CSV table of C-alpha atoms in Angstrom, one decimal:
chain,number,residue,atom,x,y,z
A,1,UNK,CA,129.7,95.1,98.1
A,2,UNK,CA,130.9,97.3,101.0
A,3,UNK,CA,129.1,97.6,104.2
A,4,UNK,CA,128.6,101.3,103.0
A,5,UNK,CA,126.8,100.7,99.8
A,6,UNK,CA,124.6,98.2,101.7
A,7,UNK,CA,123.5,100.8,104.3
A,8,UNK,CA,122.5,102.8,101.1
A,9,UNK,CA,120.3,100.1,99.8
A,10,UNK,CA,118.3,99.5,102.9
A,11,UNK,CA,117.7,103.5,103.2
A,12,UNK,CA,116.1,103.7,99.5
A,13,UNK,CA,112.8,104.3,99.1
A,14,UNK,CA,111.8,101.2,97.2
A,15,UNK,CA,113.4,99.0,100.0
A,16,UNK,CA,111.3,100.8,102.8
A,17,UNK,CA,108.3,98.6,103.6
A,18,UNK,CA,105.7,101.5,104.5
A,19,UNK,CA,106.4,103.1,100.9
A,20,UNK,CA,106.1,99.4,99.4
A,21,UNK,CA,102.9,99.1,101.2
A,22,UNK,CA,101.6,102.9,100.5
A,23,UNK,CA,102.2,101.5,96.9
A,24,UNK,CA,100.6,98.0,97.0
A,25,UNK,CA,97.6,99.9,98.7
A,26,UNK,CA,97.0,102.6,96.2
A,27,UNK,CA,96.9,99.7,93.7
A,28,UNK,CA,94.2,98.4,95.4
A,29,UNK,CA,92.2,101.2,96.2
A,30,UNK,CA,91.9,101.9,92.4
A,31,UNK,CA,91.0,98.3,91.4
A,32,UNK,CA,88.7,98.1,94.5
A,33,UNK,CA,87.1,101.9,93.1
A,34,UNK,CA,86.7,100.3,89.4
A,35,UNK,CA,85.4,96.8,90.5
A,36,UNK,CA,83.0,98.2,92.8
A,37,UNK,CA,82.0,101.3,91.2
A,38,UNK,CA,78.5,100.4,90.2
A,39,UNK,CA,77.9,99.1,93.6
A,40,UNK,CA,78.9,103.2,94.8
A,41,UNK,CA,80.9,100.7,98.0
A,42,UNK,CA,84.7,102.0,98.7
A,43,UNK,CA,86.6,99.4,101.1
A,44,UNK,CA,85.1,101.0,104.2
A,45,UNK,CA,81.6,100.6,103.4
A,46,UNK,CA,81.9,97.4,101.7
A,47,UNK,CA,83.6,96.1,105.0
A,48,UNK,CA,80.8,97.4,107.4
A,49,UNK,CA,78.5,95.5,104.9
A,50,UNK,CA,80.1,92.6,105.2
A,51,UNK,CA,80.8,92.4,109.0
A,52,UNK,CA,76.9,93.6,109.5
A,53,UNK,CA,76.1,90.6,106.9
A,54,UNK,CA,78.4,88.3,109.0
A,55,UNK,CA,77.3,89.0,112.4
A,56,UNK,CA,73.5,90.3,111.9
A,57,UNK,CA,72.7,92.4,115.1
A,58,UNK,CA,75.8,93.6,115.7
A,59,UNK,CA,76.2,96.7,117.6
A,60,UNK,CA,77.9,99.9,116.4
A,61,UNK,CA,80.4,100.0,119.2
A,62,UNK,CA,81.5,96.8,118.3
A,63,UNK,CA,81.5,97.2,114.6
A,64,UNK,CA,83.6,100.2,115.7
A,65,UNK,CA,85.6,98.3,117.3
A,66,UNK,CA,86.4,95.9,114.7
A,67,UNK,CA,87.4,97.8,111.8
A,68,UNK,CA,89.9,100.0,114.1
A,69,UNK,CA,87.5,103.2,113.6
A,70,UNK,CA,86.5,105.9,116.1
A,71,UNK,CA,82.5,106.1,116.5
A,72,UNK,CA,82.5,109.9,115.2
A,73,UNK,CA,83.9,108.3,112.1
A,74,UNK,CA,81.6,105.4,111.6
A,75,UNK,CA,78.2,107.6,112.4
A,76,UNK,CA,78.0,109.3,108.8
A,77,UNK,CA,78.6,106.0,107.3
A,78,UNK,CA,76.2,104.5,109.0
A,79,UNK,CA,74.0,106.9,107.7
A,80,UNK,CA,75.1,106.9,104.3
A,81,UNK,CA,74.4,103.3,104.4
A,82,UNK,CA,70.9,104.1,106.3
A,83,UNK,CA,70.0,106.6,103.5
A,84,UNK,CA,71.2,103.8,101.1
A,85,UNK,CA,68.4,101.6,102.2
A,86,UNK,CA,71.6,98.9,102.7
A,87,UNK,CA,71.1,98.6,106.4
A,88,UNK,CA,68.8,98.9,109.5
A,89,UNK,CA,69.5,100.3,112.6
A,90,UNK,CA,67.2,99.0,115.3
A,91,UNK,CA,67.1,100.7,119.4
A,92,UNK,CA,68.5,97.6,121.9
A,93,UNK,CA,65.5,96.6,123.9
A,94,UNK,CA,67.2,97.7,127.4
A,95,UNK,CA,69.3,100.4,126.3
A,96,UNK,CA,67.8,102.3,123.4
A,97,UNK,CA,71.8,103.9,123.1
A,98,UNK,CA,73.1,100.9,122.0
A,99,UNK,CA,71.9,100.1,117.9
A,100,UNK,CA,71.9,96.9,116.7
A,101,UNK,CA,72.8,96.7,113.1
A,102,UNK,CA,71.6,94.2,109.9
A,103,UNK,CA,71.2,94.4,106.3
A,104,UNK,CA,68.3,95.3,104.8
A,105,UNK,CA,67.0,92.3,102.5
A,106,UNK,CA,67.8,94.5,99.6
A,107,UNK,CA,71.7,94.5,100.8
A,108,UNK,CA,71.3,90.5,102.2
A,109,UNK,CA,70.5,89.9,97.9
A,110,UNK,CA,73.5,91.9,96.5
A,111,UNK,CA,76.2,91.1,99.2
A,112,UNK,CA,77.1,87.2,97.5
A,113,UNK,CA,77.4,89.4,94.5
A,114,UNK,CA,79.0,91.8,96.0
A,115,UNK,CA,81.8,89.1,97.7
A,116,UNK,CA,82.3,88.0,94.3
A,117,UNK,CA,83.5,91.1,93.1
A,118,UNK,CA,85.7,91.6,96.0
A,119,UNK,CA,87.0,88.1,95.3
A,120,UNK,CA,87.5,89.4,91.6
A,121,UNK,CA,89.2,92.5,92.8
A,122,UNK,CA,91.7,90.7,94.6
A,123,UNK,CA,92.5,87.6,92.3
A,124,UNK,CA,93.0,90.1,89.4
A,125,UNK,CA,95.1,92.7,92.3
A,126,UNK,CA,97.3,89.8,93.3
A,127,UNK,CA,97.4,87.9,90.5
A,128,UNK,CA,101.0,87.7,90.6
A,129,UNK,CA,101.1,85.6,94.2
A,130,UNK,CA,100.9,82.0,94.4
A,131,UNK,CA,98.2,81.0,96.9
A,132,UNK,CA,100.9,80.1,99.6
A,133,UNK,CA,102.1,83.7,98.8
A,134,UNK,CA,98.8,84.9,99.1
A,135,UNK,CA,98.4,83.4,102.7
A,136,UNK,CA,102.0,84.3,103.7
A,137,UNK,CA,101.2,87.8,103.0
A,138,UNK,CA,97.1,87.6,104.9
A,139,UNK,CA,99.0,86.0,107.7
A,140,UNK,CA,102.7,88.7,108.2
A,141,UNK,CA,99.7,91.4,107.5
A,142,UNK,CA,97.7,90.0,110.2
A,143,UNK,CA,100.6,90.0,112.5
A,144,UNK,CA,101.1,93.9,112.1
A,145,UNK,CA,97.8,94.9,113.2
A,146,UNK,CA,95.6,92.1,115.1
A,147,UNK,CA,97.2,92.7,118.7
A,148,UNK,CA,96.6,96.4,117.5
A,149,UNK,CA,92.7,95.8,117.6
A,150,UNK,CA,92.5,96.3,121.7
């Protein structure tokens, strides 16, 4: 093989890794959509759940912060999720700007069933990893996008 043809293979589409990852990410998205669809979560709202249900009291900045969204973003679904009856928003005690956030007990029942799902999702998603694969890839994934985080 010539260095010619070789400059040709790394410029095709399937050996690009955004298009690889736009791929592997639609996959997901539809799995996520059917596995979660009686729950009515997408990815975003199931991760506010879970980052609420992980750190309860949590403010809005900082779940802002953590998932990499912009607050004008977040606001409707926190409200969605308000409306829901899946979380509480409670005023700070010294700065009623500042909302603290936690699951309603109705969403502190479903979210182990909800995990499981997720888990579900994923196993049937990457079934075709080993579970070193599987950490390989959380870990080069990590690497893109944790220093990204601010």
């Amino acid at each position: 093989m010539d260095e010619t043809s070789n400059d040709l293979d790394e410029d095709a589409l399937d050996a690009q890794i955004g298009y690889n990852l736009r791929r592997a990410s639609a996959l997901a998205l539809n799995d996520f959509a059917v596995e979660m669809a009686q729950a009515s979560l997408r990815p975003v709202t199931y991760a506010m759940l879970a980052l609420i249900d992980e750190r309860p009291g949590i403010r809005a900045a900082e779940l802002c912060r953590l998932l990499g969204m912009k607050s004008a973003n977040i606001a409707p679904l926190l409200a969605e999720l308000d409306e829901r009856g899946l979380i509480e928003r409670d005023d700070h005690a010294e700065d009623r700007r500042v909302q603290e956030l936690s699951l309603t007990e109705a969403a502190r029942d479903a979210m182990p069933a909800w995990r499981r799902q997720v888990r579900r999702h994923e196993d049937r998603f990457l079934h075709r990893l080993t579970s070193k694969e599987r950490a390989t890839l959380l870990r080069l994934l990590r690497l893109i996008w944790v220093d990204e985080q601010g």
